[in-house]
Each structure stands twice: as C-alpha cells, then as structure tokens.
Coordinates of C-alpha atoms in Angstrom, one line a residue:
X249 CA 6.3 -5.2 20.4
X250 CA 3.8 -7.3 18.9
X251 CA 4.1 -7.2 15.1
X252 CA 0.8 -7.9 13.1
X253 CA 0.5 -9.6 9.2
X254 CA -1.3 -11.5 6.7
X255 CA -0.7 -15.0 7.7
X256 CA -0.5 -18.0 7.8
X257 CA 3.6 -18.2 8.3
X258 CA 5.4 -18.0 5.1
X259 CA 3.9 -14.8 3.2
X260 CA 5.1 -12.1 1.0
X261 CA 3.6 -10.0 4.2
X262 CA 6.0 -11.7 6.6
X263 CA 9.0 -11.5 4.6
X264 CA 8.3 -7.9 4.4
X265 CA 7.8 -7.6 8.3
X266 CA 11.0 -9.5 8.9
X267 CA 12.9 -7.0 6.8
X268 CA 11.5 -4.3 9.6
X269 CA 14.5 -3.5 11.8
X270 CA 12.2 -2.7 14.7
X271 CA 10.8 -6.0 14.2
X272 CA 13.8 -8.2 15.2
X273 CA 12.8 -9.8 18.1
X274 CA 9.5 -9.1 18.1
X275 CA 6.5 -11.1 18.4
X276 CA 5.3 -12.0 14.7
X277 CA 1.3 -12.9 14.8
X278 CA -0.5 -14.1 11.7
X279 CA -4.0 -13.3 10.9
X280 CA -6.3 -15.0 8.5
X281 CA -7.4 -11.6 6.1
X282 CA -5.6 -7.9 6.5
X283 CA -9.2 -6.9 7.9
X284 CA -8.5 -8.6 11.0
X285 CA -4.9 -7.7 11.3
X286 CA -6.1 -4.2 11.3
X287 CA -8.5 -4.7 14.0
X288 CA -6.2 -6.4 16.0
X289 CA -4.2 -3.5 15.8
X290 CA -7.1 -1.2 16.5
X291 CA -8.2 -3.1 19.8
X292 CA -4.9 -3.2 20.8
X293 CA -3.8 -6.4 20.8
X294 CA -0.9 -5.8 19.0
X295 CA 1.4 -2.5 18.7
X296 CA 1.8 -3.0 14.6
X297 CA 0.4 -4.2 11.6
X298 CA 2.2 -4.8 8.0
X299 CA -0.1 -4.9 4.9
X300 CA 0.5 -5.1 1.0
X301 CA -1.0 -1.7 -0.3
X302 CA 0.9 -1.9 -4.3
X303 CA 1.6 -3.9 -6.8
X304 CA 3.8 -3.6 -9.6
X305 CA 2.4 -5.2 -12.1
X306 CA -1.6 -5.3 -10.4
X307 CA -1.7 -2.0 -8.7
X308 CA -3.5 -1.1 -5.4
X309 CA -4.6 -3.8 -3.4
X310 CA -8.6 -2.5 -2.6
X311 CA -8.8 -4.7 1.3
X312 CA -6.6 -2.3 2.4
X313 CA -6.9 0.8 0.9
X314 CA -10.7 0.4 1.8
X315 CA -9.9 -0.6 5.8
X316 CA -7.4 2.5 5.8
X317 CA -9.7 4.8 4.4
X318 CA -13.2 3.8 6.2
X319 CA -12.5 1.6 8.9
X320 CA -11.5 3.5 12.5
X321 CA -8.5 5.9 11.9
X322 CA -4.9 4.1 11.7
X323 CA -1.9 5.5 10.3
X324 CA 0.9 4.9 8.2
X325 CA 4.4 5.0 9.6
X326 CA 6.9 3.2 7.3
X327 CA 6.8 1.5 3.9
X328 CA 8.9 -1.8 2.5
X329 CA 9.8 -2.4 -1.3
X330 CA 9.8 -6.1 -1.6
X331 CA 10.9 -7.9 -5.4
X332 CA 8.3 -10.7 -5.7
X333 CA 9.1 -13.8 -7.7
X334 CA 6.9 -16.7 -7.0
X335 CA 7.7 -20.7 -7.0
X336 CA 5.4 -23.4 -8.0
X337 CA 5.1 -25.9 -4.8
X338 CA 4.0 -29.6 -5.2
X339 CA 3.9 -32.4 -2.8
X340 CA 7.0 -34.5 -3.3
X341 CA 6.7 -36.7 -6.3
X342 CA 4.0 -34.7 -8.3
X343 CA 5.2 -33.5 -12.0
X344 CA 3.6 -31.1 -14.5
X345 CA 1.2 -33.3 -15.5
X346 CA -0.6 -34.5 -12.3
X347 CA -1.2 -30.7 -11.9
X348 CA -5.3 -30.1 -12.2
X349 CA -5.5 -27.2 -10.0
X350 CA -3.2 -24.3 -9.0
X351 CA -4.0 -22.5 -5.6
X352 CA -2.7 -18.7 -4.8
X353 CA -4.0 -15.3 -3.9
X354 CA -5.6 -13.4 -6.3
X355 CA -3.0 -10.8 -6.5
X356 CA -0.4 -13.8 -7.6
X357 CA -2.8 -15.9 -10.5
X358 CA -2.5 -12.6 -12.8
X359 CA 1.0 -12.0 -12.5
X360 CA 1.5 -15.3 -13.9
X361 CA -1.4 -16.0 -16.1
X362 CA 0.9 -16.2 -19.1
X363 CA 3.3 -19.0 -17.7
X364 CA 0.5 -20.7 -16.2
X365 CA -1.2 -20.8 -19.6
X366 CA 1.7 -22.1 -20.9
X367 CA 2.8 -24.9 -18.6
X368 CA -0.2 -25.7 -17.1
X369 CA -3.4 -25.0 -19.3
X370 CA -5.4 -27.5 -18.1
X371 CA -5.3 -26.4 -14.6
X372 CA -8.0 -24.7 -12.6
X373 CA -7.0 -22.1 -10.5
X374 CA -8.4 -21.7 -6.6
X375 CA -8.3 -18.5 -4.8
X376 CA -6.6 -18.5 -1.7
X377 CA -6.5 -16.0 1.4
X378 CA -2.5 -15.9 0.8
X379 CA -0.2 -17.7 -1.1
X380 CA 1.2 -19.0 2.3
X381 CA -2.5 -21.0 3.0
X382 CA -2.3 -21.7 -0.7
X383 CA 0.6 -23.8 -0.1
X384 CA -0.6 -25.0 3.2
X385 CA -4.2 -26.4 1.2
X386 CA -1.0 -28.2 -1.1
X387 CA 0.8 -30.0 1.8
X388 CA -3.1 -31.1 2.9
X389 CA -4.3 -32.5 -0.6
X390 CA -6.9 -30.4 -1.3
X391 CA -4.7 -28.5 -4.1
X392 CA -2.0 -30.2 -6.5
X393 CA 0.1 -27.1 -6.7
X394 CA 0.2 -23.5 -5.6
X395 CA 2.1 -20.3 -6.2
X396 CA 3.8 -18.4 -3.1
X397 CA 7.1 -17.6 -2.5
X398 CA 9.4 -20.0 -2.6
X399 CA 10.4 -20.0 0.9
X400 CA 7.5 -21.6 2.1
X401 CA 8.3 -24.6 0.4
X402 CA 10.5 -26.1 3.4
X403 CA 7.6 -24.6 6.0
X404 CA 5.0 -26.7 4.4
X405 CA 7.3 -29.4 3.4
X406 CA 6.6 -29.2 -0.3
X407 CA 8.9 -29.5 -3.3
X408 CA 10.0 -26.2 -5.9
X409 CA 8.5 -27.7 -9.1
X410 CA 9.5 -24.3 -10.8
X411 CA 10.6 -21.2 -9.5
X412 CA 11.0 -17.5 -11.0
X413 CA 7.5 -17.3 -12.3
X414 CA 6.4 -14.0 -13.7
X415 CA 5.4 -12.7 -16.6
X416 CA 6.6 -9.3 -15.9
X417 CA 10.2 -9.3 -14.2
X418 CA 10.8 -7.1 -11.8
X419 CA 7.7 -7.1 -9.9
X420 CA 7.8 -5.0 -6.6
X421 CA 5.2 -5.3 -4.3
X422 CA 5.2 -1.9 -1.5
X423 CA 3.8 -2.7 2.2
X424 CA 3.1 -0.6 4.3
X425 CA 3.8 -0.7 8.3
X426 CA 0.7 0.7 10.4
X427 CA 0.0 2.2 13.8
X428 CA -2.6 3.5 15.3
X429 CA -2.8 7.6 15.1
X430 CA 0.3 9.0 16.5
X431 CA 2.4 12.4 15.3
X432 CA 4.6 11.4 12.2
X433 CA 8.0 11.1 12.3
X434 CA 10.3 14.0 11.4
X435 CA 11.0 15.1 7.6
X436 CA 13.9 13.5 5.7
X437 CA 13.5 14.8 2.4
X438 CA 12.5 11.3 0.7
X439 CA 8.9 11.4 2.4
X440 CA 5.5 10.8 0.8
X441 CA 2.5 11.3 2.3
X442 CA -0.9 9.3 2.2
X443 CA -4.4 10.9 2.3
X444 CA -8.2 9.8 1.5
X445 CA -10.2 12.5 0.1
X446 CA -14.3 12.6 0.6
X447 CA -16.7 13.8 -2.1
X448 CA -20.0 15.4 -0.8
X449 CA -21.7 15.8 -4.0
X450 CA -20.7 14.4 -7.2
X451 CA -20.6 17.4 -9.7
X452 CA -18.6 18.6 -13.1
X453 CA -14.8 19.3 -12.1
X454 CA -14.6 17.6 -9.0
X455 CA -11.8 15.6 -9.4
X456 CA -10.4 18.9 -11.2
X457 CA -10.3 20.9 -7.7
X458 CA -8.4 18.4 -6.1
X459 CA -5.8 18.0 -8.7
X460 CA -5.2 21.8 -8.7
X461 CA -4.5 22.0 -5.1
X462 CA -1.4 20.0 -5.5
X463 CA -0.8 20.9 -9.2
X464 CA -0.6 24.9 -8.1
X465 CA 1.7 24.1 -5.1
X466 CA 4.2 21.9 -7.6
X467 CA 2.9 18.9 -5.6
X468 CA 3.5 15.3 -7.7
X469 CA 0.9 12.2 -7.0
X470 CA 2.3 9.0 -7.2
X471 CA -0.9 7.4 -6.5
X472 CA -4.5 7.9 -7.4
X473 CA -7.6 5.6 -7.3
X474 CA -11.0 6.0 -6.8
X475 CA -12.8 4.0 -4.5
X476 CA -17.1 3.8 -3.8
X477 CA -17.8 5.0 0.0
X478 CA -20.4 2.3 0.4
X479 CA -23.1 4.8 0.5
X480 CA -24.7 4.8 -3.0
X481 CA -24.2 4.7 -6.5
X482 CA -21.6 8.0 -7.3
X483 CA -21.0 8.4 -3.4
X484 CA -16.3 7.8 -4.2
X485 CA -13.6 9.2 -2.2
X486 CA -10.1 9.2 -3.7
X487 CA -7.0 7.7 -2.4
X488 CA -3.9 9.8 -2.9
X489 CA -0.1 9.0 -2.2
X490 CA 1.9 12.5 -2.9
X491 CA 5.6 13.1 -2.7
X492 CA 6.5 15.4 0.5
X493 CA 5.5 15.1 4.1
X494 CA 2.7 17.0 5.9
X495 CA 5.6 19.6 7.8
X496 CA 6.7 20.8 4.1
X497 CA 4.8 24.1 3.1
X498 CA 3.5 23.4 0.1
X499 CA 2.0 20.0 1.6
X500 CA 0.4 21.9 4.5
X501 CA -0.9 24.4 2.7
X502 CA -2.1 21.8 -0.6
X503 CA -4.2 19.7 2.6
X504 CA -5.8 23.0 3.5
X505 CA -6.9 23.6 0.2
X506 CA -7.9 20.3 -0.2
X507 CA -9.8 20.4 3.2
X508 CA -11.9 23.4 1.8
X509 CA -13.2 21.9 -1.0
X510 CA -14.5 17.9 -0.6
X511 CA -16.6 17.4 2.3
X512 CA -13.3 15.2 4.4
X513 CA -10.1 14.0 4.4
X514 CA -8.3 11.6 6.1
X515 CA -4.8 11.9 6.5
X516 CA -2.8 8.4 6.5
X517 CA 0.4 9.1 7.5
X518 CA 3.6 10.9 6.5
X519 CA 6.9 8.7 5.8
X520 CA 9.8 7.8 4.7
X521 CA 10.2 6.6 0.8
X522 CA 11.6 3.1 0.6
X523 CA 13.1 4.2 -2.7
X524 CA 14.9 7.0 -0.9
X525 CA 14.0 8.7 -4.0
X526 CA 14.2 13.1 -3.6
X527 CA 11.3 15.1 -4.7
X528 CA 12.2 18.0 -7.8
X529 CA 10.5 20.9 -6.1
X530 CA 9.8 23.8 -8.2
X531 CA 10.3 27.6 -7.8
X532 CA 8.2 29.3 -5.6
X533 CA 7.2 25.9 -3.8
X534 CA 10.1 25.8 -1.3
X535 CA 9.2 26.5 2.4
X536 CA 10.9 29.6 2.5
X537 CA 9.2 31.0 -0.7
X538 CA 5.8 30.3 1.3
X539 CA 7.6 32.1 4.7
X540 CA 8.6 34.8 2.2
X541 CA 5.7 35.3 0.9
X542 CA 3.7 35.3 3.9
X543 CA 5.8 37.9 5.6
X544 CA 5.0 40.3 2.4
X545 CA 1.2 39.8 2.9
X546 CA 1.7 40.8 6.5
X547 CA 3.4 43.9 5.9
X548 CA 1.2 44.4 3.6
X549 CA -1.8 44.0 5.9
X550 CA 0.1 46.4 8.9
X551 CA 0.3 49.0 6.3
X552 CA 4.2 49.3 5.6
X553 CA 5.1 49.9 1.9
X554 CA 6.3 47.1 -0.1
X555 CA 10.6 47.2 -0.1

C-alpha cells in the first residue's frame, strides 16, 4: 500500500495517516498541495490518500471539498479525529523579540490570531502550503518562527519557543482517508455518509427541497456548505455530511429523493464515525418501518384488503 498526504514530513496530515492501522508499514508519500495528492491517487500511483476536510474551530477546508466534489470521482472510506495544538518553532537561539514574521498554513494563523496578537504583534504572518514547509522555510532562514505541530521541531531541527497555542482549546481537526470508487464497507451503526448535491437552476426553495428529503425521513446533517460550481455567478452545489450509511432505508430512499429533484449528485462515500457516536432514529424511519410499509402498498396494489 502506498499511502498519500499533505507533505512535506511532519504534518497534522501525517500524524493523522500514521494513526491509520492499515497504514503501518506502508509507504508514506508527501505531496506539495492536497490537489496533487488526489491526483496521484487518481492516476494510480498510490492506493490512498489522507486529507483535512474539518475544522473545529475554522470549519470546512474548501481545497478539498472542491477536489471531492468536481474533480474525477474518488470516495471516502474512513475518517480520523485528530486534537490539534500547535508549537511555535525558532531556530536555536532566537527569542520573542527577534520574531518579525510567523510562517503557517492558513487554516493555523486564525486559530491563533489572539495569542499571536498578544505575544507577537509586531510580526507579519506568511502563508505556507503546511505548517510542516512552514517550519522547513524556519530551519532555511527565510521565516523567524512558524506554527505546526510541535513534532516537527526535532525533524527540522528547530527549537519549541512555545507550545499549546490556541485560542480555542480543544480544537479537533477530521481527515478523511480516500480511495478511488469502490463499494462501501458494511453498516456498523455509527456511519455517516458524504454526498455533493448539483443545482440546475437557481430558483425560490431550492435549498428547501433538499432539506425536506432528509428532514421527512428523520435524517440529521452534520455538515452543510455551499460551494460555486465554477460555471457562473449563482451556478452552487451543496456539500452534505448526514448521519447513516447509504444501506440504511431511510438513507437510500432520502438519495432518491434527493436524486429527483437537483439536476446531480455525487455520492462520496459511506463510513465509519470516528466519534463512534449512534444516530437517534425516529419512529417510522427504521428499515423495517420502510419494509413494513412497502409490503402494505403491495398488497395494496395486488388487490388484497388491508389486515
């Protein structure tokens, strides 16, 4: 197995991939942008790919939702919760003052921005493809400090100036593990599922018929965003995480629904929760309240009389 991620070596993204069972003793290869570790893994030359998708504290990361949704089909097979705390890294010898600018991704400067402004307001910030090159411009002089985790310090021989930076504890960040289009795994009862959904035409209560599908069937969202197609002004599909997988009932038959009214939909995988968490699934939503019912419209249809 060759495992695909945001490089270079010492990312959030790796971390995350190392946590992968599967991925012991596989074959870790770093790309510069998710865009390409995604093609890689559509040209097949690698078997995975792992990829930030949420944050916490900044939300959806748009790279990949955009490269999921439009780019050639992939799918979603797994998903990692990973706590994200970030270190500031120096060259040896550098203290708070020689710091004029701070290097990072731009998914790390805003979860600090507070203790940033606080310890070093005089510092410019420089965006970064990930915090790991951040800390890699560090160790070359072209920044004085950067934020990344702060287990790339002894990668990129750099010193922990200050570590446990956040301005909102707690901060999760949820990868996501990709492969290309393959039959999901089997139902555990913790699942969610991922779609895109395609707009033809822009028009009063659009978003309305989509949230009904799922609303009627008892179906909760955990994730919505809209995101522009690329093909003109108004021209958005949505991206939608929803608790269940696509072999429940009440999923299968809420992606029908869905399929009838927007002009597409891409279905992005169905998988297991990383927060193992159950789904409350309401009366008349269970699979064999659908098999029920289905077997009564039947008889129905043959012309028996209703028991």
């Amino acid at each position: 197995m060759r495992y695909a991620y945001l490089g270079p070596q010492g990312t959030f993204t790796e971390a995350a991939l190392r946590s992968l069972p599967d991925a012991a003793g596989a074959e870790h290869v770093p790309y510069a942008t998710v865009p390409a570790a995604l093609d890689a893994l559509r040209r097949h030359d690698v078997d995975s790919a792992v990829v930030a998708l949420e944050n916490s504290v900044e939300g959806s990361v748009p790279t990949t939702l955009d490269e999921l949704a439009m780019g050639d089909p992939l799918q979603i097979v797994s998903e990692i919760h990973l706590p994200v705390s970030f270190a500031l890294l120096v060259r040896p010898g550098t203290d708070f003052a020689g710091i004029k600018t701070v290097a990072s991704h731009p998914h790390a400067q805003p979860q600090c921005r507070h203790w940033l402004a606080e310890h070093v307001p005089d510092a410019e910030w420089r965006a970064a493809t990930s915090n790991a090159e951040a800390a890699q411009h560090v160790a070359d002089g072209h920044y004085d400090a950067a934020l990344a985790g702060s287990f790339a310090a002894a990668r990129y021989g750099l010193s922990i100036l200050a570590e446990d930076i956040h301005d909102v504890a707690d901060a999760v960040t949820r990868f996501v593990e990709i492969r290309r289009p393959c039959a999901p795994s089997a139902p555990t009862g913790t699942d969610r599922t991922t779609v895109a959904a395609f707009i033809g035409e822009d028009h009063p209560g659009a978003l309305l018929e989509i949230l009904n599908e799922f609303a009627m069937r008892g179906i909760n969202l955990t994730l919505i965003q809209s995101r522009p197609t690329g093909a003109g002004l108004g021209s958005y599909l949505f991206w939608m995480d929803f608790e269940g997988h696509v072999e429940d009932a009440r999923v299968g038959e809420a992606l029908m629904g869905l399929r009838r009214v927007v002009a597409d939909v891409r279905f992005l995988g169905s998988y297991r929760r990383a927060d193992q968490v159950r789904p409350e699934i309401r009366r008349g939503t269970h699979d064999a309240d659908f098999t029920e019912a289905s077997a009564w419209l039947s008889a129905i249809r043959a012309g028996h009389a209703e028991p």
